[in-house]
mmCIF file of C-alpha atoms in Angstrom:
data_model
loop_
_atom_site.group_PDB
_atom_site.id
_atom_site.type_symbol
_atom_site.label_atom_id
_atom_site.label_comp_id
_atom_site.label_asym_id
_atom_site.label_seq_id
_atom_site.Cartn_x
_atom_site.Cartn_y
_atom_site.Cartn_z
ATOM 1 C CA MET A 908 11.537 29.445 -0.086
ATOM 2 C CA ASP A 909 7.902 28.968 0.802
ATOM 3 C CA ILE A 910 5.239 30.025 -1.653
ATOM 4 C CA LYS A 911 2.375 30.079 0.819
ATOM 5 C CA ASP A 912 -1.375 30.581 0.814
ATOM 6 C CA ILE A 913 -1.678 30.356 -2.914
ATOM 7 C CA ASN A 914 -4.828 28.191 -2.833
ATOM 8 C CA ILE A 915 -5.008 27.683 -6.574
ATOM 9 C CA PRO A 916 -7.809 25.353 -7.705
ATOM 10 C CA ILE A 917 -6.047 22.430 -9.394
ATOM 11 C CA LEU A 918 -8.566 22.402 -12.218
ATOM 12 C CA SER A 919 -8.432 26.183 -12.688
ATOM 13 C CA LYS A 920 -6.761 25.920 -16.108
ATOM 14 C CA ASN A 921 -9.469 23.628 -17.403
ATOM 15 C CA ILE A 922 -12.126 26.017 -16.108
ATOM 16 C CA LYS A 923 -10.374 28.966 -17.756
ATOM 17 C CA GLU A 924 -10.097 27.089 -21.050
ATOM 18 C CA GLY A 925 -13.766 26.175 -20.653
ATOM 19 C CA GLU A 926 -14.679 29.861 -20.272
ATOM 20 C CA THR A 927 -12.738 30.625 -23.459
ATOM 21 C CA ASN A 928 -14.705 27.863 -25.195
ATOM 22 C CA LYS A 929 -17.958 29.319 -23.930
ATOM 23 C CA ASN A 930 -17.069 32.773 -25.264
ATOM 24 C CA ILE A 931 -16.331 31.257 -28.674
ATOM 25 C CA PHE A 932 -19.598 29.291 -28.679
ATOM 26 C CA GLU A 933 -21.608 32.340 -27.636
ATOM 27 C CA SER A 934 -19.987 34.565 -30.262
ATOM 28 C CA LYS A 935 -21.155 32.022 -32.836
ATOM 29 C CA GLY A 936 -24.660 31.677 -31.405
ATOM 30 C CA LEU A 937 -24.177 28.043 -30.393
ATOM 31 C CA LEU A 938 -26.087 26.519 -27.503
ATOM 32 C CA THR A 939 -23.668 23.925 -26.129
ATOM 33 C CA ILE A 940 -24.795 20.746 -24.404
ATOM 34 C CA ASN A 941 -22.556 18.315 -22.494
ATOM 35 C CA LEU A 942 -24.152 14.849 -22.553
ATOM 36 C CA ILE A 943 -23.006 12.575 -19.728
ATOM 37 C CA SER A 944 -24.011 8.971 -19.068
ATOM 38 C CA SER A 945 -22.804 5.386 -18.709
ATOM 39 C CA PRO A 946 -21.659 3.559 -21.840
ATOM 40 C CA GLY A 947 -24.616 2.180 -23.745
ATOM 41 C CA SER A 948 -27.308 4.414 -22.301
ATOM 42 C CA GLY A 949 -28.197 5.751 -25.732
ATOM 43 C CA LYS A 950 -26.317 9.032 -26.193
ATOM 44 C CA THR A 951 -25.486 8.389 -29.841
ATOM 45 C CA THR A 952 -28.937 6.986 -30.569
ATOM 46 C CA LEU A 953 -30.447 10.122 -29.059
ATOM 47 C CA LEU A 954 -28.361 12.337 -31.345
ATOM 48 C CA GLU A 955 -29.120 10.216 -34.413
ATOM 49 C CA ASN A 956 -32.798 10.743 -33.719
ATOM 50 C CA ILE A 957 -33.042 14.332 -32.534
ATOM 51 C CA ALA A 958 -30.512 16.051 -34.787
ATOM 52 C CA PRO A 959 -32.553 15.546 -37.998
ATOM 53 C CA ILE A 960 -35.689 16.879 -36.245
ATOM 54 C CA LEU A 961 -33.812 19.905 -34.871
ATOM 55 C CA ASN A 962 -32.503 20.540 -38.378
ATOM 56 C CA GLU A 963 -36.041 20.509 -39.795
ATOM 57 C CA GLN A 964 -37.102 22.938 -37.107
ATOM 58 C CA GLY A 965 -34.385 25.413 -38.058
ATOM 59 C CA PHE A 966 -31.883 24.469 -35.357
ATOM 60 C CA PRO A 967 -29.139 22.507 -37.138
ATOM 61 C CA CYS A 968 -26.553 20.781 -34.939
ATOM 62 C CA LEU A 969 -22.867 20.034 -34.658
ATOM 63 C CA VAL A 970 -21.571 17.052 -32.703
ATOM 64 C CA ILE A 971 -18.292 16.359 -30.916
ATOM 65 C CA GLU A 972 -17.992 12.674 -30.092
ATOM 66 C CA GLY A 973 -15.768 11.576 -27.221
ATOM 67 C CA ASP A 974 -14.644 7.977 -26.909
ATOM 68 C CA ILE A 975 -11.625 6.134 -25.629
ATOM 69 C CA ALA A 976 -11.202 4.426 -28.991
ATOM 70 C CA THR A 977 -12.755 4.019 -32.465
ATOM 71 C CA THR A 978 -14.648 6.383 -34.751
ATOM 72 C CA ARG A 979 -17.794 4.260 -34.696
ATOM 73 C CA ASP A 980 -19.969 6.948 -33.105
ATOM 74 C CA ALA A 981 -18.828 9.657 -35.514
ATOM 75 C CA GLU A 982 -19.547 7.321 -38.428
ATOM 76 C CA ARG A 983 -23.091 6.791 -37.143
ATOM 77 C CA ILE A 984 -23.664 10.531 -36.792
ATOM 78 C CA ASN A 985 -22.087 11.334 -40.179
ATOM 79 C CA LYS A 986 -24.491 8.892 -41.829
ATOM 80 C CA LYS A 987 -27.283 11.209 -40.730
ATOM 81 C CA GLU A 988 -25.513 14.054 -42.566
ATOM 82 C CA ILE A 989 -24.714 15.854 -39.350
ATOM 83 C CA LYS A 990 -21.307 17.499 -39.018
ATOM 84 C CA CYS A 991 -19.353 15.592 -36.441
ATOM 85 C CA VAL A 992 -15.793 15.234 -35.242
ATOM 86 C CA GLN A 993 -14.481 12.371 -33.133
ATOM 87 C CA ILE A 994 -12.105 12.766 -30.197
ATOM 88 C CA ASN A 995 -10.272 9.615 -29.128
ATOM 89 C CA THR A 996 -8.961 10.023 -25.601
ATOM 90 C CA HIS A 997 -6.829 6.823 -25.723
ATOM 91 C CA GLY A 998 -7.632 5.744 -22.212
ATOM 92 C CA ILE A 999 -8.575 9.027 -20.575
ATOM 93 C CA CYS A 1000 -11.967 8.675 -18.904
ATOM 94 C CA HIS A 1001 -13.341 12.155 -19.659
ATOM 95 C CA LEU A 1002 -13.089 15.113 -22.035
ATOM 96 C CA GLU A 1003 -11.246 18.336 -21.147
ATOM 97 C CA SER A 1004 -11.746 21.900 -22.387
ATOM 98 C CA LYS A 1005 -8.643 21.984 -24.553
ATOM 99 C CA MET A 1006 -9.674 18.820 -26.404
ATOM 100 C CA ILE A 1007 -13.025 20.439 -27.147
ATOM 101 C CA ARG A 1008 -11.438 23.553 -28.621
ATOM 102 C CA LYS A 1009 -9.169 21.542 -30.919
ATOM 103 C CA ALA A 1010 -12.090 19.403 -32.059
ATOM 104 C CA PHE A 1011 -14.335 22.420 -32.561
ATOM 105 C CA GLU A 1012 -11.749 24.027 -34.838
ATOM 106 C CA GLN A 1013 -12.073 21.028 -37.151
ATOM 107 C CA LEU A 1014 -15.812 21.495 -37.553
ATOM 108 C CA ASP A 1015 -16.859 23.460 -40.601
ATOM 109 C CA MET A 1016 -19.552 25.564 -38.960
ATOM 110 C CA VAL A 1017 -21.974 27.411 -41.219
ATOM 111 C CA ASN A 1018 -25.321 28.178 -39.614
ATOM 112 C CA GLU A 1019 -25.558 25.589 -36.850
ATOM 113 C CA LYS A 1020 -27.245 26.585 -33.622
ATOM 114 C CA ILE A 1021 -26.616 23.720 -31.215
ATOM 115 C CA LEU A 1022 -23.362 21.937 -30.377
ATOM 116 C CA PHE A 1023 -23.701 18.565 -28.666
ATOM 117 C CA ILE A 1024 -20.670 17.184 -26.862
ATOM 118 C CA GLU A 1025 -21.073 13.467 -26.297
ATOM 119 C CA ASN A 1026 -18.766 12.797 -23.384
ATOM 120 C CA VAL A 1027 -16.900 9.536 -22.743
ATOM 121 C CA GLY A 1028 -19.353 6.995 -21.287
ATOM 122 C CA ASN A 1029 -18.753 7.305 -17.537
ATOM 123 C CA LEU A 1030 -20.898 8.634 -14.681
ATOM 124 C CA VAL A 1031 -18.009 9.819 -12.510
ATOM 125 C CA CYS A 1032 -15.135 11.685 -14.135
ATOM 126 C CA PRO A 1033 -16.885 13.708 -16.883
ATOM 127 C CA ALA A 1034 -18.953 15.426 -14.190
ATOM 128 C CA GLU A 1035 -15.748 16.954 -12.791
ATOM 129 C CA PHE A 1036 -14.588 18.695 -15.976
ATOM 130 C CA TYR A 1037 -16.321 21.830 -17.234
ATOM 131 C CA LEU A 1038 -16.044 22.136 -21.011
ATOM 132 C CA GLY A 1039 -17.656 25.517 -21.605
ATOM 133 C CA GLU A 1040 -21.145 24.106 -21.986
ATOM 134 C CA HIS A 1041 -24.374 25.949 -21.248
ATOM 135 C CA GLU A 1042 -26.120 22.839 -19.957
ATOM 136 C CA LYS A 1043 -24.932 19.562 -18.489
ATOM 137 C CA ILE A 1044 -27.417 16.772 -19.175
ATOM 138 C CA ALA A 1045 -27.474 13.345 -17.512
ATOM 139 C CA ILE A 1046 -28.841 10.374 -19.418
ATOM 140 C CA LEU A 1047 -30.000 7.214 -17.677
ATOM 141 C CA SER A 1048 -31.407 4.180 -19.470
ATOM 142 C CA VAL A 1049 -33.986 2.149 -17.587
ATOM 143 C CA THR A 1050 -31.955 -1.064 -17.944
ATOM 144 C CA GLU A 1051 -29.181 0.421 -15.772
ATOM 145 C CA GLY A 1052 -31.481 0.318 -12.764
ATOM 146 C CA GLU A 1053 -33.124 2.908 -10.569
ATOM 147 C CA ASP A 1054 -30.273 2.931 -8.025
ATOM 148 C CA LYS A 1055 -27.792 4.740 -10.291
ATOM 149 C CA PRO A 1056 -28.698 8.338 -9.393
ATOM 150 C CA GLU A 1057 -28.122 7.690 -5.696
ATOM 151 C CA LYS A 1058 -24.874 5.810 -6.420
ATOM 152 C CA TYR A 1059 -23.518 8.593 -8.638
ATOM 153 C CA PRO A 1060 -25.156 11.578 -6.964
ATOM 154 C CA LEU A 1061 -23.016 14.460 -8.179
ATOM 155 C CA LEU A 1062 -23.907 14.138 -11.826
ATOM 156 C CA PHE A 1063 -27.618 13.864 -11.158
ATOM 157 C CA LYS A 1064 -27.533 16.670 -8.613
ATOM 158 C CA GLU A 1065 -25.720 19.056 -10.940
ATOM 159 C CA SER A 1066 -27.480 18.317 -14.236
ATOM 160 C CA SER A 1067 -29.927 20.831 -15.628
ATOM 161 C CA CYS A 1068 -32.030 18.127 -17.233
ATOM 162 C CA VAL A 1069 -32.251 14.316 -16.989
ATOM 163 C CA LEU A 1070 -33.189 12.043 -19.876
ATOM 164 C CA LEU A 1071 -34.608 8.627 -19.075
ATOM 165 C CA THR A 1072 -34.094 6.477 -22.161
ATOM 166 C CA LYS A 1073 -35.272 3.043 -23.397
ATOM 167 C CA VAL A 1074 -38.575 3.433 -21.545
ATOM 168 C CA ASP A 1075 -40.114 0.976 -24.027
ATOM 169 C CA LEU A 1076 -38.194 -1.735 -22.126
ATOM 170 C CA LEU A 1077 -39.909 -0.978 -18.808
ATOM 171 C CA PRO A 1078 -42.494 -3.763 -19.267
ATOM 172 C CA PHE A 1079 -39.613 -6.267 -19.244
ATOM 173 C CA LEU A 1080 -38.202 -4.958 -15.960
ATOM 174 C CA ASP A 1081 -39.790 -5.003 -12.531
ATOM 175 C CA LEU A 1082 -39.621 -1.238 -12.478
ATOM 176 C CA THR A 1083 -41.909 1.661 -13.252
ATOM 177 C CA GLU A 1084 -41.412 5.195 -14.550
ATOM 178 C CA ASP A 1085 -42.445 6.497 -11.156
ATOM 179 C CA ILE A 1086 -39.638 4.679 -9.354
ATOM 180 C CA PHE A 1087 -37.036 6.264 -11.635
ATOM 181 C CA ILE A 1088 -38.588 9.685 -11.317
ATOM 182 C CA SER A 1089 -38.715 9.564 -7.525
ATOM 183 C CA GLU A 1090 -35.093 8.345 -7.360
ATOM 184 C CA ILE A 1091 -33.960 11.222 -9.591
ATOM 185 C CA ARG A 1092 -36.116 13.680 -7.634
ATOM 186 C CA LYS A 1093 -34.352 12.693 -4.398
ATOM 187 C CA LEU A 1094 -31.250 14.376 -5.800
ATOM 188 C CA ASN A 1095 -32.640 16.986 -8.089
ATOM 189 C CA LYS A 1096 -35.946 18.690 -7.419
ATOM 190 C CA LYS A 1097 -35.873 21.102 -10.320
ATOM 191 C CA ALA A 1098 -34.393 19.543 -13.449
ATOM 192 C CA PRO A 1099 -36.967 18.492 -16.009
ATOM 193 C CA ILE A 1100 -37.008 14.729 -16.574
ATOM 194 C CA PHE A 1101 -37.819 13.628 -20.110
ATOM 195 C CA LEU A 1102 -38.841 10.028 -20.831
ATOM 196 C CA MET A 1103 -37.977 8.718 -24.257
ATOM 197 C CA SER A 1104 -37.592 5.714 -26.513
ATOM 198 C CA LYS A 1105 -36.293 5.347 -30.035
ATOM 199 C CA LYS A 1106 -39.376 3.238 -30.804
ATOM 200 C CA ASP A 1107 -41.555 6.304 -30.405
ATOM 201 C CA LYS A 1108 -40.124 9.333 -32.163
ATOM 202 C CA SER A 1109 -42.753 11.598 -30.609
ATOM 203 C CA SER A 1110 -41.161 10.909 -27.214
ATOM 204 C CA TYR A 1111 -38.248 13.157 -28.246
ATOM 205 C CA MET A 1112 -40.393 16.214 -28.872
ATOM 206 C CA GLU A 1113 -40.574 17.610 -25.356
ATOM 207 C CA PHE A 1114 -36.792 17.508 -25.013
ATOM 208 C CA ILE A 1115 -36.378 19.099 -28.442
ATOM 209 C CA GLU A 1116 -38.713 21.915 -27.392
ATOM 210 C CA TRP A 1117 -36.677 22.364 -24.183
ATOM 211 C CA LEU A 1118 -33.494 22.733 -26.268
ATOM 212 C CA ILE A 1119 -35.089 25.254 -28.617
ATOM 213 C CA GLN A 1120 -36.400 27.307 -25.703
ATOM 214 C CA LYS A 1121 -32.909 27.281 -24.135
ATOM 215 C CA HIS A 1122 -31.447 28.564 -27.387
ATOM 216 C CA LEU A 1123 -34.051 31.313 -27.663
ATOM 217 C CA SER A 1124 -33.586 32.349 -24.036
ATOM 218 C CA ILE A 1125 -29.823 32.768 -24.479
ATOM 219 C CA PHE A 1126 -29.616 34.162 -27.990
ATOM 220 C CA GLY A 1127 -33.072 35.662 -28.523
ATOM 221 C CA GLY A 1128 -34.868 35.561 -31.839
ATOM 222 C CA GLU A 1129 -37.998 33.741 -32.885
ATOM 223 C CA ARG A 1130 -38.702 30.303 -34.237
ATOM 224 C CA MET B 93 -10.020 7.591 -12.310
ATOM 225 C CA HIS B 94 -8.692 10.877 -13.642
ATOM 226 C CA GLU B 95 -5.812 11.174 -11.205
ATOM 227 C CA ALA B 96 -3.207 11.451 -13.984
ATOM 228 C CA SER B 97 -4.940 14.559 -15.368
ATOM 229 C CA ILE B 98 -4.964 16.059 -11.881
ATOM 230 C CA VAL B 99 -1.249 15.313 -11.360
ATOM 231 C CA GLN B 100 -0.394 16.930 -14.702
ATOM 232 C CA GLU B 101 -2.210 20.087 -13.588
ATOM 233 C CA ILE B 102 -0.386 20.024 -10.228
ATOM 234 C CA ILE B 103 2.963 19.763 -12.017
ATOM 235 C CA ASP B 104 2.111 22.518 -14.514
ATOM 236 C CA ILE B 105 0.769 24.966 -11.919
ATOM 237 C CA THR B 106 3.620 24.290 -9.481
ATOM 238 C CA THR B 107 6.264 24.721 -12.197
ATOM 239 C CA GLU B 108 4.705 28.002 -13.256
ATOM 240 C CA GLN B 109 4.571 29.290 -9.665
ATOM 241 C CA ALA B 110 8.138 28.180 -8.937
ATOM 242 C CA LYS B 111 9.469 29.896 -12.072
ATOM 243 C CA GLN B 112 7.647 33.102 -11.196
ATOM 244 C CA ASN B 113 9.489 33.025 -7.867
ATOM 245 C CA ASN B 114 12.838 32.334 -9.567
ATOM 246 C CA ALA B 115 13.120 28.895 -8.003
ATOM 247 C CA HIS B 116 14.789 26.046 -9.861
ATOM 248 C CA LYS B 117 13.763 23.106 -7.748
ATOM 249 C CA VAL B 118 10.549 22.186 -5.929
ATOM 250 C CA LEU B 119 10.892 20.325 -2.618
ATOM 251 C CA GLU B 120 7.292 19.998 -1.533
ATOM 252 C CA VAL B 121 3.793 20.672 -2.812
ATOM 253 C CA GLU B 122 0.950 20.814 -0.342
ATOM 254 C CA ILE B 123 -2.559 20.273 -1.631
ATOM 255 C CA THR B 124 -6.066 19.960 -0.235
ATOM 256 C CA VAL B 125 -8.419 17.304 -1.584
ATOM 257 C CA GLY B 126 -12.047 17.252 -0.528
ATOM 258 C CA ALA B 127 -13.731 13.918 0.106
ATOM 259 C CA GLY B 128 -16.256 14.883 -2.559
ATOM 260 C CA ALA B 129 -13.658 15.681 -5.230
ATOM 261 C CA MET B 130 -13.939 12.139 -6.626
ATOM 262 C CA ILE B 131 -10.203 11.586 -6.299
ATOM 263 C CA GLU B 132 -8.455 8.570 -4.794
ATOM 264 C CA THR B 133 -5.490 10.039 -2.933
ATOM 265 C CA ASP B 134 -3.376 6.840 -3.021
ATOM 266 C CA LEU B 135 -3.665 6.773 -6.799
ATOM 267 C CA LEU B 136 -2.864 10.482 -6.882
ATOM 268 C CA SER B 137 0.360 9.920 -4.904
ATOM 269 C CA GLY B 138 1.298 6.971 -7.112
ATOM 270 C CA ALA B 139 0.753 8.971 -10.286
ATOM 271 C CA PHE B 140 2.704 11.914 -8.846
ATOM 272 C CA ASP B 141 5.749 9.730 -8.114
ATOM 273 C CA ILE B 142 5.825 8.547 -11.720
ATOM 274 C CA MET B 143 4.924 11.765 -13.491
ATOM 275 C CA LYS B 144 7.257 14.085 -11.551
ATOM 276 C CA ASN B 145 10.328 12.566 -13.218
ATOM 277 C CA GLU B 146 12.264 14.942 -15.463
ATOM 278 C CA THR B 147 10.398 17.976 -14.144
ATOM 279 C CA MET B 148 11.275 20.631 -11.560
ATOM 280 C CA LEU B 149 9.333 18.493 -9.105
ATOM 281 C CA GLU B 150 11.568 15.446 -9.496
ATOM 282 C CA ASP B 151 12.663 15.495 -5.840
ATOM 283 C CA ALA B 152 9.438 16.898 -4.469
ATOM 284 C CA THR B 153 7.079 15.224 -2.042
ATOM 285 C CA LEU B 154 3.349 15.608 -2.364
ATOM 286 C CA LYS B 155 1.615 16.424 0.897
ATOM 287 C CA ILE B 156 -2.112 15.786 0.755
ATOM 288 C CA ASN B 157 -4.501 17.287 3.287
ATOM 289 C CA LYS B 158 -7.847 15.573 3.098
ATOM 290 C CA VAL B 159 -10.905 17.508 4.122
ATOM 291 C CA ASN B 160 -14.321 16.099 4.851
ATOM 292 C CA LEU B 161 -17.405 16.460 2.747
ATOM 293 C CA LYS B 162 -19.923 18.635 4.574
ATOM 294 C CA LEU B 163 -23.595 18.207 3.790
ATOM 295 C CA HIS B 164 -26.063 20.812 4.962
ATOM 296 C CA CYS B 165 -29.576 19.438 5.332
ATOM 297 C CA LEU B 166 -32.251 21.899 4.298
ATOM 298 C CA ASN B 167 -34.894 19.801 6.050
ATOM 299 C CA CYS B 168 -33.521 19.505 9.615
ATOM 300 C CA GLY B 169 -30.772 22.121 9.348
ATOM 301 C CA LYS B 170 -28.024 19.821 10.595
ATOM 302 C CA ILE B 171 -24.590 19.552 9.062
ATOM 303 C CA SER B 172 -23.083 16.102 8.592
ATOM 304 C CA GLU B 173 -19.505 15.283 7.720
ATOM 305 C CA SER B 174 -17.974 12.346 5.948
ATOM 306 C CA ASP B 175 -14.439 11.415 4.970
ATOM 307 C CA ARG B 176 -15.688 9.792 1.783
ATOM 308 C CA MET B 177 -18.129 10.439 -1.008
ATOM 309 C CA VAL B 178 -21.607 9.623 0.199
ATOM 310 C CA SER B 179 -25.098 9.651 -1.196
ATOM 311 C CA MET B 180 -26.800 12.977 -0.595
ATOM 312 C CA GLU B 181 -28.987 11.607 2.200
ATOM 313 C CA CYS B 182 -28.944 13.392 5.569
ATOM 314 C CA PRO B 183 -27.880 10.799 8.179
ATOM 315 C CA TYR B 184 -30.072 12.469 10.834
ATOM 316 C CA CYS B 185 -33.461 12.909 9.176
ATOM 317 C CA HIS B 186 -32.890 10.891 5.963
ATOM 318 C CA SER B 187 -33.963 13.745 3.743
ATOM 319 C CA PHE B 188 -32.260 14.132 0.366
ATOM 320 C CA GLU B 189 -32.800 17.879 0.403
ATOM 321 C CA THR B 190 -29.183 18.597 1.117
ATOM 322 C CA ILE B 191 -26.555 20.886 -0.276
ATOM 323 C CA ILE B 192 -22.823 20.291 -0.344
ATOM 324 C CA GLU B 193 -21.358 22.996 1.846
ATOM 325 C CA SER B 194 -17.731 22.044 1.236
ATOM 326 C CA GLY B 195 -15.530 19.116 0.401
ATOM 327 C CA ARG B 196 -15.632 19.286 -3.402
ATOM 328 C CA GLU B 197 -12.440 21.339 -3.584
ATOM 329 C CA MET B 198 -8.993 20.486 -4.896
ATOM 330 C CA LEU B 199 -6.413 23.198 -4.213
ATOM 331 C CA ILE B 200 -2.672 23.772 -4.282
ATOM 332 C CA ASN B 201 -2.033 25.498 -0.956
ATOM 333 C CA LYS B 202 1.699 25.796 -0.587
ATOM 334 C CA ILE B 203 4.919 25.141 -2.481
ATOM 335 C CA ILE B 204 8.355 24.809 -0.918
ATOM 336 C CA ALA B 205 11.075 25.487 -3.474
ATOM 337 C CA GLU B 206 14.661 26.635 -3.736
#
């Protein structure tokens, strides 16, 4: 027999699971952020630095760490007294919605307002899998080079915000902020681009404000 | 590089559809893969041939229809097509103000079963 014209999206189950995740996150008042970048661009460092500030500002965080192997990232985050659970994908290059739900169930949520999902370091595959997040954020460190957005266009085109990290290293490279910004702007005219460095904690503040405003716009309330 | 995850979904969805139609064996699955779906079709076929074992799809062939990526340029209005993932630059006017019209999709179109 022929079962014709079914035209089922192959990733439809993951999308459906992602929608279930989103409903759970929204019922709990959690703004959910999917962080995507190459390995070593500074995703964990970003979280180590911004989570304590968000906590002080009344927006405590939860973190789901995705890596192929080890619990090193979760250990770093736990040291900052932030609730975190590690997913080890054992070779899989991305996170999927079901993995997120299982991991989320292990988190002892009390009054947290933001859930960060640190995806597996990879600019290709994670962009293809919706996890139930409100915002997909691309991170690019200046040492990776200004050509990366154009080489991996989908992620940069579809992200709602781009973080340019390690900008303190720019003086050691033959590159300027402007080159990175214009390369990102080729693909994405609208997304805010935040420049940051762990050497200057104040460089995180604009991004933190953006997150807080996102939370307030979805869930209401005042600071 | 996530072809195995895609194949698992193909097997799961096809099995479900076949069971709903009271079939016990799948002979062919026909899918569409867009050039912008970030999938290598040779790897997909290779993974399918391994992963189909001990499922209802054991004797099934995977037929892959590739479709081009279509970029619509908002600057010059032209539509360009490519059979592979490209940068978002319009080949006619070199603007990056383009939108992907189609070619990101991955669909199961048809199942032949008995």
